[in-house]
Short mmCIF file of C-alpha atoms in Angstrom, two decimals:
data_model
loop_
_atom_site.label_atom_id
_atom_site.label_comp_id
_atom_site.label_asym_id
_atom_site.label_seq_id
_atom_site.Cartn_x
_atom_site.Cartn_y
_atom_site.Cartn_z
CA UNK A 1 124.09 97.32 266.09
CA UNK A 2 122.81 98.78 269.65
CA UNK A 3 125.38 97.66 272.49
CA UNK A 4 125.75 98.52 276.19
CA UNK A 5 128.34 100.83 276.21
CA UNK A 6 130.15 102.46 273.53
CA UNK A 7 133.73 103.60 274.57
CA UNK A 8 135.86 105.75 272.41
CA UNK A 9 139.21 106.26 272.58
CA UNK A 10 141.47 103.20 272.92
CA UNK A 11 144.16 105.10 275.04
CA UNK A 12 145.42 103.65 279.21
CA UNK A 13 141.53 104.82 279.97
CA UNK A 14 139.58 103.19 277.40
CA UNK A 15 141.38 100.12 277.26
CA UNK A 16 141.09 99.50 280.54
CA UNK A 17 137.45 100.05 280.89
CA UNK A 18 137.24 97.84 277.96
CA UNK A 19 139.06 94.94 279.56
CA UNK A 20 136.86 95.75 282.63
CA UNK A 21 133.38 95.71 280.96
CA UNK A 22 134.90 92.41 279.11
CA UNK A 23 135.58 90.30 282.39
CA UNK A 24 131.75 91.95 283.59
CA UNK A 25 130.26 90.13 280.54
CA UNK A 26 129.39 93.57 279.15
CA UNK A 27 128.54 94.33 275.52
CA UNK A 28 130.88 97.17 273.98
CA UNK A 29 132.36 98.75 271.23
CA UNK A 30 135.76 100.33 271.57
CA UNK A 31 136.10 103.20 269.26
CA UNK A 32 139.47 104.67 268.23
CA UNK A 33 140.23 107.35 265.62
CA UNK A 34 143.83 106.56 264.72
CA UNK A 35 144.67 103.70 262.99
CA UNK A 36 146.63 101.49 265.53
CA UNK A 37 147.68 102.12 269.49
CA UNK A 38 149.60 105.45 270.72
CA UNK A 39 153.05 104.51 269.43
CA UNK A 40 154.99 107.13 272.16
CA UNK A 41 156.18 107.07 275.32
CA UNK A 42 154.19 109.67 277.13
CA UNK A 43 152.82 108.42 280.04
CA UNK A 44 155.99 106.01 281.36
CA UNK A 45 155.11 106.20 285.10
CA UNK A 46 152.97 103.91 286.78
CA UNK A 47 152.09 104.59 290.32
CA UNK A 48 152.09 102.24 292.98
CA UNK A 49 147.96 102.31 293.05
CA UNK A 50 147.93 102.24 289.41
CA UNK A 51 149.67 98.62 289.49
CA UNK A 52 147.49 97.45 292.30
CA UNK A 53 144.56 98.04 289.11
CA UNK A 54 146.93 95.92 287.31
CA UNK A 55 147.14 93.59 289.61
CA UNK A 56 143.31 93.18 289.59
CA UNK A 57 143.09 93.17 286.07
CA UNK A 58 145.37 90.51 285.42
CA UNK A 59 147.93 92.32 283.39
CA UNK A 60 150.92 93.19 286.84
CA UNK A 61 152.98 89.61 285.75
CA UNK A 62 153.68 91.33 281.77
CA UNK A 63 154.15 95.06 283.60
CA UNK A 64 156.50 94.03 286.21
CA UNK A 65 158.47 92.21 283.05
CA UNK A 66 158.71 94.43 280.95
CA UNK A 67 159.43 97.41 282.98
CA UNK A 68 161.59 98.41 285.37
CA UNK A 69 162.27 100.86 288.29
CA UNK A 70 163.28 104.30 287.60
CA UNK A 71 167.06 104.88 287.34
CA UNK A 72 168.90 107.60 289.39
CA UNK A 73 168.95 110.92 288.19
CA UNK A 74 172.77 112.13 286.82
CA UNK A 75 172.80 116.02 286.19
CA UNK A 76 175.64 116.91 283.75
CA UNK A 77 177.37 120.50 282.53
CA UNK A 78 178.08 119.76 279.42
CA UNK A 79 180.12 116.51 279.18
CA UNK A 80 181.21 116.83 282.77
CA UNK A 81 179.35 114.57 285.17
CA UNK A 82 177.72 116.45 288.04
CA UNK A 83 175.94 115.12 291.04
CA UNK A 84 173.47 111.92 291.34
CA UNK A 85 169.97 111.89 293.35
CA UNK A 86 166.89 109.89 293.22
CA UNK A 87 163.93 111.31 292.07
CA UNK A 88 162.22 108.68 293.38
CA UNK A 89 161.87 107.43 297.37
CA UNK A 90 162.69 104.02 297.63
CA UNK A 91 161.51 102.03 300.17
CA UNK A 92 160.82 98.40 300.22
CA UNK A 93 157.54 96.58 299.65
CA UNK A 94 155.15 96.66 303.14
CA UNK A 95 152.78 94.39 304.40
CA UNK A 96 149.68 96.16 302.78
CA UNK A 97 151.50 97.67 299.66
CA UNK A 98 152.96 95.07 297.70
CA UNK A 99 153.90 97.63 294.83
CA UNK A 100 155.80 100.73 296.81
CA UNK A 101 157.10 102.11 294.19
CA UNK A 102 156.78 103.91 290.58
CA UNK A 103 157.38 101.36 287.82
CA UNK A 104 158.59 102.75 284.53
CA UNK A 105 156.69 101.31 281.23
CA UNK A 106 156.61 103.82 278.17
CA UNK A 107 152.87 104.21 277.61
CA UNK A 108 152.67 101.69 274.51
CA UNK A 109 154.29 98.79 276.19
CA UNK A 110 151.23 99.70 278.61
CA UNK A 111 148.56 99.80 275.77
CA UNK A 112 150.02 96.75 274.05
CA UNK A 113 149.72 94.75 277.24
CA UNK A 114 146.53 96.17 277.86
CA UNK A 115 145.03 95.53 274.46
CA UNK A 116 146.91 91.95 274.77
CA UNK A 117 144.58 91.38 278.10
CA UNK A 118 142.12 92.36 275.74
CA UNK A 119 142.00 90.44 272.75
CA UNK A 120 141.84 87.50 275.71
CA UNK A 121 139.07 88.66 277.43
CA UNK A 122 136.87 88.85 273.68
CA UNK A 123 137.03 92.19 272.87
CA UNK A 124 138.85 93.76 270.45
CA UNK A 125 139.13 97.50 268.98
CA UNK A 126 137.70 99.38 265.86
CA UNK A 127 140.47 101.29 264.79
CA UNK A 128 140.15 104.25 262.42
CA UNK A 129 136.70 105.07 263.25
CA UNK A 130 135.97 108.25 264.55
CA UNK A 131 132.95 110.02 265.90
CA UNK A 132 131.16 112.71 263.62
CA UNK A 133 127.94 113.26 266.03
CA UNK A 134 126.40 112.78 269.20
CA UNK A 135 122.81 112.43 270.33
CA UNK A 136 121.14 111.14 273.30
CA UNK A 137 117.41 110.58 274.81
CA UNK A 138 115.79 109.23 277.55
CA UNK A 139 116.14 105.65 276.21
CA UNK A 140 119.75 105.49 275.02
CA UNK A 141 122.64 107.17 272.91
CA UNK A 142 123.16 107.97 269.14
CA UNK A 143 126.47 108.35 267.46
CA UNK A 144 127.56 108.77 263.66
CA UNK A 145 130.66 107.57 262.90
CA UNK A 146 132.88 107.06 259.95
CA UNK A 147 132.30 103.68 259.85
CA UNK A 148 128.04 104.64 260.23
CA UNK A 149 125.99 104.96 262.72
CA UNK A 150 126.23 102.99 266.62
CA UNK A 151 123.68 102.93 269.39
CA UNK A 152 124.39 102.31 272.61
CA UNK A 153 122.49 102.65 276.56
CA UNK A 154 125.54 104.78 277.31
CA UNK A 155 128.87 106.47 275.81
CA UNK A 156 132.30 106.94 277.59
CA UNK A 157 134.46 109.49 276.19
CA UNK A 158 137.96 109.05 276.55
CA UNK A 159 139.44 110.32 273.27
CA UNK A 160 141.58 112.81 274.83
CA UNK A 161 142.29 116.28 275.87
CA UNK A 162 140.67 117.63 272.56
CA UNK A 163 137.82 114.92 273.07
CA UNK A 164 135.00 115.38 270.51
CA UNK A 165 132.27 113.43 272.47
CA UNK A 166 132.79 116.37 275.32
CA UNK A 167 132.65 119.30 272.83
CA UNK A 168 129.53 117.20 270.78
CA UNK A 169 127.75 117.28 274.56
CA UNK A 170 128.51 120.65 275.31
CA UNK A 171 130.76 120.05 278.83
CA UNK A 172 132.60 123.30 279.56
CA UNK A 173 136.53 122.78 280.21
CA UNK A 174 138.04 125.01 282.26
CA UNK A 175 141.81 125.43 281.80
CA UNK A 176 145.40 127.39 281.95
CA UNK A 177 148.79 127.12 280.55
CA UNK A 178 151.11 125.82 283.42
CA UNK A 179 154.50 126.73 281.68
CA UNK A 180 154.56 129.62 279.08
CA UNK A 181 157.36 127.26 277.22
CA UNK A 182 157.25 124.59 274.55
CA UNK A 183 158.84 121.02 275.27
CA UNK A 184 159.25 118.10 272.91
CA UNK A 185 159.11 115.02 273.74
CA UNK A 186 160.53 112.15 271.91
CA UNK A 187 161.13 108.42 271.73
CA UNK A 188 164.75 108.00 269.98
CA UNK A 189 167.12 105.53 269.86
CA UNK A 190 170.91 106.88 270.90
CA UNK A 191 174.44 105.18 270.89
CA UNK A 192 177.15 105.99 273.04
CA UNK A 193 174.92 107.31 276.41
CA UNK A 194 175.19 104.61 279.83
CA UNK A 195 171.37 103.38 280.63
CA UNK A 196 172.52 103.71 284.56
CA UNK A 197 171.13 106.92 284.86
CA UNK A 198 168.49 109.81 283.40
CA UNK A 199 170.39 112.24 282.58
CA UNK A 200 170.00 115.51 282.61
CA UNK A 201 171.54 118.46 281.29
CA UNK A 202 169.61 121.39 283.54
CA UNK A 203 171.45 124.56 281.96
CA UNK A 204 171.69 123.67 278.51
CA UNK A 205 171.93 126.18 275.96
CA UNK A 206 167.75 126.65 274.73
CA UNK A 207 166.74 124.87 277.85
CA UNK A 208 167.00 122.13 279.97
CA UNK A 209 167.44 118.76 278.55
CA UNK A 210 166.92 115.39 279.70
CA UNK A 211 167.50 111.38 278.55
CA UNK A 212 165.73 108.68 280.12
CA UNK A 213 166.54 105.22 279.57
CA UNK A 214 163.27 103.41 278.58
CA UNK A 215 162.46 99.69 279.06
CA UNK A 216 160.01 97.59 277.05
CA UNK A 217 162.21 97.80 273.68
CA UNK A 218 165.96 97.80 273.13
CA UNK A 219 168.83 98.30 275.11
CA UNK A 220 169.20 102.23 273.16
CA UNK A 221 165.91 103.50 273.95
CA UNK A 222 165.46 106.77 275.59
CA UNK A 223 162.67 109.10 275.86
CA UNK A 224 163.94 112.78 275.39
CA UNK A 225 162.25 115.87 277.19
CA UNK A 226 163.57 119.03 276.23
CA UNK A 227 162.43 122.87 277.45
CA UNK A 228 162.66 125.99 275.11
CA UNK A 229 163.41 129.11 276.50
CA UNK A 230 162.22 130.73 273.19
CA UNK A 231 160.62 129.61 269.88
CA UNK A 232 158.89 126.20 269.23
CA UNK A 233 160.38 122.38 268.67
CA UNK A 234 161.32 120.86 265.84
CA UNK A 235 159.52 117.69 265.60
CA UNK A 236 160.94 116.28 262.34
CA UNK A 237 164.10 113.60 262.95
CA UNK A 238 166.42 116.27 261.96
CA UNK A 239 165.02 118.93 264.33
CA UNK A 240 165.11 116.15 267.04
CA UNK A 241 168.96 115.34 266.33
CA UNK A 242 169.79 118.76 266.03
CA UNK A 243 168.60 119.31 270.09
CA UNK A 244 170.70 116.57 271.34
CA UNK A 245 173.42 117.78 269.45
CA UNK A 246 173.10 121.57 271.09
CA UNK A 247 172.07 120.42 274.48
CA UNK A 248 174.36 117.32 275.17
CA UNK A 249 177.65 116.04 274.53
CA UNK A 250 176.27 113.39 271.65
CA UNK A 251 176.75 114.62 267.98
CA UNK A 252 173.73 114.10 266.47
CA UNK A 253 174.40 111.24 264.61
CA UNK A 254 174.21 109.67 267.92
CA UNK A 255 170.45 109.22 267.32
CA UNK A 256 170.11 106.16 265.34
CA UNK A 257 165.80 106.83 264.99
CA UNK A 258 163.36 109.01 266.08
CA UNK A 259 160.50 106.58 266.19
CA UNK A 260 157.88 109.19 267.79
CA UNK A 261 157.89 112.82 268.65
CA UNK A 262 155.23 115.65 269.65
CA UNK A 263 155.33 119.12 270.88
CA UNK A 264 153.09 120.98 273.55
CA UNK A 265 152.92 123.71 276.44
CA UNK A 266 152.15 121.98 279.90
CA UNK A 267 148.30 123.17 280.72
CA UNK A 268 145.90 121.94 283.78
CA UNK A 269 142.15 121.73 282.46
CA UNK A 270 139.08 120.50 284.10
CA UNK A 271 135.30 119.58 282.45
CA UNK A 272 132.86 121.23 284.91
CA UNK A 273 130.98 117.80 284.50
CA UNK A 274 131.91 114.06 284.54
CA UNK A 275 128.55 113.25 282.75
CA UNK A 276 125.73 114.81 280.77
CA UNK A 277 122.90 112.12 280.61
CA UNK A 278 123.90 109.16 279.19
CA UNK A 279 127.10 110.29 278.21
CA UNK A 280 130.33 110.10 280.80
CA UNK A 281 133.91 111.72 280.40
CA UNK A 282 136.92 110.22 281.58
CA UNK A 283 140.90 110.26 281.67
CA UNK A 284 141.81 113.61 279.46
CA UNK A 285 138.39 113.74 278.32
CA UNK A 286 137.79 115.11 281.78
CA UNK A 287 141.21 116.00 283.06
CA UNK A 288 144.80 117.32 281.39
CA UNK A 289 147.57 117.69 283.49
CA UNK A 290 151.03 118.63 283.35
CA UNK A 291 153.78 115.74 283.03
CA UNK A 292 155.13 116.47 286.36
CA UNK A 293 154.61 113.93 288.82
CA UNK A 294 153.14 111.26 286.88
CA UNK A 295 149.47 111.72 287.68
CA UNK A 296 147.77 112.21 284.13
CA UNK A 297 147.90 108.43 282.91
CA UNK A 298 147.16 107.26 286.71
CA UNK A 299 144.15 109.42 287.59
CA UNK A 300 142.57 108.32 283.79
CA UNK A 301 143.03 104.90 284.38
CA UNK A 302 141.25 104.84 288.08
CA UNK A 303 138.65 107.13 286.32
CA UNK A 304 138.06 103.83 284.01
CA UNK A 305 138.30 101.50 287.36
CA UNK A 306 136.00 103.64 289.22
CA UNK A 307 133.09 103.56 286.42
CA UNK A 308 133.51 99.80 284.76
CA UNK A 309 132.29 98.21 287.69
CA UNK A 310 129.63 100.67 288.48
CA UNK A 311 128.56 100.13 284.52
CA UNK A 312 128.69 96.41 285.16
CA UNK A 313 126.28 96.12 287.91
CA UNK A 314 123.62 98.53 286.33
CA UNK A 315 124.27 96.30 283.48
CA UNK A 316 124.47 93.15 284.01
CA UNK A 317 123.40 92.75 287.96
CA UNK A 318 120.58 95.07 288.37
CA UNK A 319 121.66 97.25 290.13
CA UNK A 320 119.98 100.63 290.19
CA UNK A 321 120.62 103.09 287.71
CA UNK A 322 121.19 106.09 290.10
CA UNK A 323 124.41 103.68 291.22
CA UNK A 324 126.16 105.58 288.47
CA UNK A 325 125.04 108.88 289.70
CA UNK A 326 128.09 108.43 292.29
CA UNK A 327 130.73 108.63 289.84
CA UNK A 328 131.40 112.29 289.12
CA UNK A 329 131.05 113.33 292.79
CA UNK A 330 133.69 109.88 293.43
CA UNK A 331 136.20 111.26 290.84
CA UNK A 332 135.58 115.07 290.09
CA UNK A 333 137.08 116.00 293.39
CA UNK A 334 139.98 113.92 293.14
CA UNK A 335 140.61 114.88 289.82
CA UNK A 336 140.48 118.68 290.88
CA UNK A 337 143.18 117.90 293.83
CA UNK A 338 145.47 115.95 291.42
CA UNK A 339 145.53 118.29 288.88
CA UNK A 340 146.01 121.07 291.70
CA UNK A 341 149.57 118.57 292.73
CA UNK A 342 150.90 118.22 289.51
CA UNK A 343 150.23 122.00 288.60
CA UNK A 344 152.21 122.48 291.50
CA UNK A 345 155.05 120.59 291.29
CA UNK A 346 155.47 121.87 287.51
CA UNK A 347 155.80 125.26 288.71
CA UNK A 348 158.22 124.29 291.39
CA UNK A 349 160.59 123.82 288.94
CA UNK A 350 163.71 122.16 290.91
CA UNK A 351 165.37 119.46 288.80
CA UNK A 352 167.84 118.14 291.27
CA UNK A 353 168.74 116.41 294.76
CA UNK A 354 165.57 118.53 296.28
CA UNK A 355 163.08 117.34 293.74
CA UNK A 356 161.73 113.93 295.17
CA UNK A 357 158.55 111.50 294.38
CA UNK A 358 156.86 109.66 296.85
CA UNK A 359 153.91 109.15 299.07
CA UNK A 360 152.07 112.68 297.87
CA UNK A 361 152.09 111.39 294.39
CA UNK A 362 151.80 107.39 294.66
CA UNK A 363 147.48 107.74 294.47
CA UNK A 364 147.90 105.07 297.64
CA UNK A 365 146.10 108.06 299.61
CA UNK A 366 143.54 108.57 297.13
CA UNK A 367 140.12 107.85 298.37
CA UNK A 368 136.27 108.81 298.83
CA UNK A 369 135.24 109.09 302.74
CA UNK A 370 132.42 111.13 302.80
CA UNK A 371 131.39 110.29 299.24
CA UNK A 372 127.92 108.63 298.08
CA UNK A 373 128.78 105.13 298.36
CA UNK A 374 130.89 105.51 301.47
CA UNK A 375 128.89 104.78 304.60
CA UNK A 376 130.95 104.39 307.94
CA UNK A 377 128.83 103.75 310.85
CA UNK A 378 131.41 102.51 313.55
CA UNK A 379 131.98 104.82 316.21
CA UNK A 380 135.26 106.09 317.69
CA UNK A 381 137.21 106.13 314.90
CA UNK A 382 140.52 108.37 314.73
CA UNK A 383 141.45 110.61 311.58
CA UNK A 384 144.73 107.42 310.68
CA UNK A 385 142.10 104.37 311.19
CA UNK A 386 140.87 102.73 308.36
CA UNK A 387 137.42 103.81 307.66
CA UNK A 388 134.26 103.91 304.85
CA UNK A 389 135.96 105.35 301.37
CA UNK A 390 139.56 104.25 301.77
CA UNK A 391 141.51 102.41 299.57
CA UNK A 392 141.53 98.58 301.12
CA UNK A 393 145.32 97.73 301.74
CA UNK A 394 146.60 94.11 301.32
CA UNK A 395 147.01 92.26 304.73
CA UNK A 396 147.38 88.40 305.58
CA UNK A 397 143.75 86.85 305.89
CA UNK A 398 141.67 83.28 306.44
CA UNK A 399 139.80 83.04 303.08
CA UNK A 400 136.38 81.11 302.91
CA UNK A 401 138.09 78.21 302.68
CA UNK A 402 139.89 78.37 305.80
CA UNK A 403 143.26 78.85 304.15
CA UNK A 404 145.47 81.43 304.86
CA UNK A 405 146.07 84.22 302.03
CA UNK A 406 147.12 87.56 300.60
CA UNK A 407 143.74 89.86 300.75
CA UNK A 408 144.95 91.38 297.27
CA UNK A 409 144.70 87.21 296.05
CA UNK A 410 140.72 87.48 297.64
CA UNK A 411 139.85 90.75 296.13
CA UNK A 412 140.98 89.88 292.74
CA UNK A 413 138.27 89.61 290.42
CA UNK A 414 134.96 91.76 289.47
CA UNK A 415 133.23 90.45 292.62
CA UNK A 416 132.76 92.82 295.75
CA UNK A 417 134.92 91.32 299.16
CA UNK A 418 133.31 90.80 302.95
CA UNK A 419 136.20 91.55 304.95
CA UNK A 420 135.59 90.40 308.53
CA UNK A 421 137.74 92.47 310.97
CA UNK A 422 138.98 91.25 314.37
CA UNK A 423 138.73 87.76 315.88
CA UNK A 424 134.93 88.26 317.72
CA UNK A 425 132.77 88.44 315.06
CA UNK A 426 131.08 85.69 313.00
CA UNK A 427 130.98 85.24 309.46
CA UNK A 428 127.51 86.08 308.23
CA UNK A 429 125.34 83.31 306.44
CA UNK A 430 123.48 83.46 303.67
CA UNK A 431 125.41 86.36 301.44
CA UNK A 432 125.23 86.69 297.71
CA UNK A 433 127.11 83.97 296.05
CA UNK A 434 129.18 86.75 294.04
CA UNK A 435 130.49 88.36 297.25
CA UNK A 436 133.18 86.42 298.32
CA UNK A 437 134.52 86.91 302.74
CA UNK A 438 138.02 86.84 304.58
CA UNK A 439 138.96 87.53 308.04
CA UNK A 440 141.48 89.84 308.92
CA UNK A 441 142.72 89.64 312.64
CA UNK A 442 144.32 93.19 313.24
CA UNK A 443 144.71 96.32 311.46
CA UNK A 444 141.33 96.61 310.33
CA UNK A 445 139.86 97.53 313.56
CA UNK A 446 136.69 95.97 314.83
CA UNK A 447 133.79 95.43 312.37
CA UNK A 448 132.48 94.38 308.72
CA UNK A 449 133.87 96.11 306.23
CA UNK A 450 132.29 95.62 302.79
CA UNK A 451 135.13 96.18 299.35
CA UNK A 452 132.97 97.36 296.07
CA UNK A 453 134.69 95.88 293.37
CA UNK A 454 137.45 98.45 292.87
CA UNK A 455 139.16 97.71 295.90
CA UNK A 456 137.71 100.82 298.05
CA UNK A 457 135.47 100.48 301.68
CA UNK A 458 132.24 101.24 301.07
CA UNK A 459 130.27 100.13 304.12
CA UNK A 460 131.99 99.86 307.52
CA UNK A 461 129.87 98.78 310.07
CA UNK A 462 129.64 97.14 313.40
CA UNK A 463 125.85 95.49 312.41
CA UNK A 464 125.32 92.49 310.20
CA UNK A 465 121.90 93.68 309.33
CA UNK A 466 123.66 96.73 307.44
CA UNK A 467 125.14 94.67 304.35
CA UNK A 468 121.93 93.85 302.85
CA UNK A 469 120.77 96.79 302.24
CA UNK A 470 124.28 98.14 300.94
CA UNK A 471 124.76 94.96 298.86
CA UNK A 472 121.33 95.16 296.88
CA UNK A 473 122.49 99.22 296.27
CA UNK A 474 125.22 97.72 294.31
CA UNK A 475 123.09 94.60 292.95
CA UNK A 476 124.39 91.65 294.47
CA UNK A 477 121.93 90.80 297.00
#
């Protein structure tokens, strides 16, 4: 059966491009090799930009209630308590960033609530299928699977790190090892440790240890990280109680059940290309990072963002096809700078009062001036003034209706947003019916500034005239 676009990998990245393509009316096939969702905690950090996505998607009421905000950081020498710090910065919610913080939701809470939002929206997942070949032409894509063959007018792999759609296309990745040392990572459930704190046990013999309380599941889940000076972890439920026993105060039959558990060596990698033909990468596909700083899951799932609505409007809008020839120059650079961060902090090493999270790793700064679809034609403008390519903050705004609103409330949807900025100009008639307008009387500057669909500028402008030849670029004129 030939559909639109086949995804595979049923990870943060393809199940949000899923539920995005789903809400787009866009025919797809979800693909996944294993036989049911991620069942580990991985990727437990969502970033403040990462729940604006959310937000948009429809999924930031089950997030926000089921997760919670990182705990303070407890260091410990053995059974003696040491000091506390934040890891995070905490600061309160702002007029234009209604989510200011990191939210903590192990990742398959996040895939169950995605695939949830999913199942809602129509579409639904073919597990235990896995992809044998790839072939493409001029006219569409070919894949053999283990459930036979699918054809589709374009594939997006995100199956991962090791993703065999990248290696069946022939994309180059580029890589290093960040740390020279294992670390396991596990999902156990522990009596007799306080959920008030992570806690970490920097100078334990074998390596640093830590236990983070985890939300989403019962009051005695933690996720453990834990460093090896020398030798490789023990990923069976006795090697796993074994390490809290040497590393922390707990005798190991403090752990009650290992319910997941997986060994690795940080590395940074990078596909030279974000697309060969037909065929796109995206989220590890494209990009691995280290765990440090929380980018890895974040960056894949605005990968996703960035191309379902560029997908939909080729699509489904008629838009034209060289539309999607923006997204590897979009996310290719920002992927290289993120992955350049987290590299970074991993090799920094400090676990303690000095090591802090904030506004260099919330992906609020994250943006494309300069890019193909950014076009800012306002003069003037200072290197702090919103411009062409940023991320559009939330503000108070007059909707169509004349009713005052959040902007986030106006965006929301797959539509694209006129934002009118200032008090002195007009409202332009006779724009498509799926671009929806609000005015925004100060901190926008002077001007119209058009949203795409994933909440970024694209046109900033001080002319009317300009938006109809922007708007029929992206299909909705």
């Amino acid at each position: 059966m030939h559909t639109d676009v086949l995804i595979v990998g049923a990870g943060p990245t393809g199940l949000v491009l899923a539920c995005d393509l789903a809400r787009r009316g866009v025919r797809f096939r979800l693909l996944e090799q294993a036989p049911g969702l991620f069942p580990g905690s991985r990727g437990k950090g969502l970033q403040p930009r990462t729940q604006e996505v959310f937000d948009d998607l429809g999924v930031i009421g089950a997030v926000r209630a089921c997760g919670s905000p990182y705990p303070p950081m407890r260091s410990w020498q053995g059974a003696e308590p040491g000091p506390e710090w934040d890891l995070m910065e905490r600061r309160p919610a702002e007029d234009g960033v209604p989510y200011p913080e990191a939210w903590m939701l192990p990742q398959w809470r996040t895939q169950e609530i995605l695939h949830a939002r999913l199942l809602e929206l129509g579409g639904s997942v073919e597990f235990g299928t896995g992809v044998l070949a790839v072939r493409q032409d001029a006219d569409g894509v070919e894949v053999d699977t283990t459930a036979g063959t699918a054809t589709a007018t374009y594939l997006v792999a995100a199956d991962g790190g090791r993703s065999t759609v990248r290696r069946a296309v022939g994309i180059p990745m580029a890589g290093e090892t960040v740390d020279p040392k294992a670390a396991l990572i596990a999902d156990v459930r522990i009596e007799g440790l306080s959920r008030d704190h992570w806690h970490v046990w920097q100078h334990a013999p074998g390596g640093a240890a830590l236990l983070c309380p985890l939300p989403g599941g019962t009051a005695r889940d933690f996720q453990l990280f834990a460093q090896y000076d020398e030798g490789e972890p023990d990923t069976s439920a006795e090697g796993v109680r074994r390490t809290v026993a040497e590393r922390t105060p707990l005798p190991a039959s403090a752990v009650l059940e290992v319910r997941w558990a997986s060994g690795f060596r940080p590395r940074a990698a990078l596909a030279d290309r974000f697309r060969s033909g037909r065929v796109f990468l995206a989220g590890d596909a494209a990009h691995v990072h280290s765990p440090a700083g929380g980018q890895g899951l974040n960056t894949s799932i605005q990968d996703a963002y960035n191309l379902g609505w560029k997908l939909g409007r080729v699509l489904r809008d008629g838009a034209p096809a060289d539309l999607l020839d923006s997204y590897e120059p979009e996310r290719l650079p920002v992927a290289a700078d993120v992955l350049e961060m987290s590299t970074s902090l991993h090799r920094a090493g400090t676990i303690g009062p000095s090591a802090k999270r904030g506004r260099h790793t919330e992906q609020l700064g994250v943006g494309y001036r300069g890019g193909p679809l950014s076009e800012e034609r306002r003069s003037g403008l200072g290197e702090d003034d919103l411009q062409a390519g940023d991320r559009a903050p939330d503000a108070a705004c007059t909707a169509a209706d004349g009713t005052g609103q959040r902007l986030f409330d106006v965006l929301r949807g797959p539509h694209a947003t006129l934002v009118v900025a200032g008090t002195a100009l007009p409202v332009p008639a006779g724009l498509p019916a799926d671009v929806r307008t609000a005015r925004v009387p100060e901190g926008w500057g002077e001007g119209y500034l058009l949203v795409r669909p994933d909440g970024y500028i694209g046109l900033a402008t001080a002319d009317a005239a300009d938006l109809g030849p922007y708007l029929a670029a992206l299909g909705a004129a």
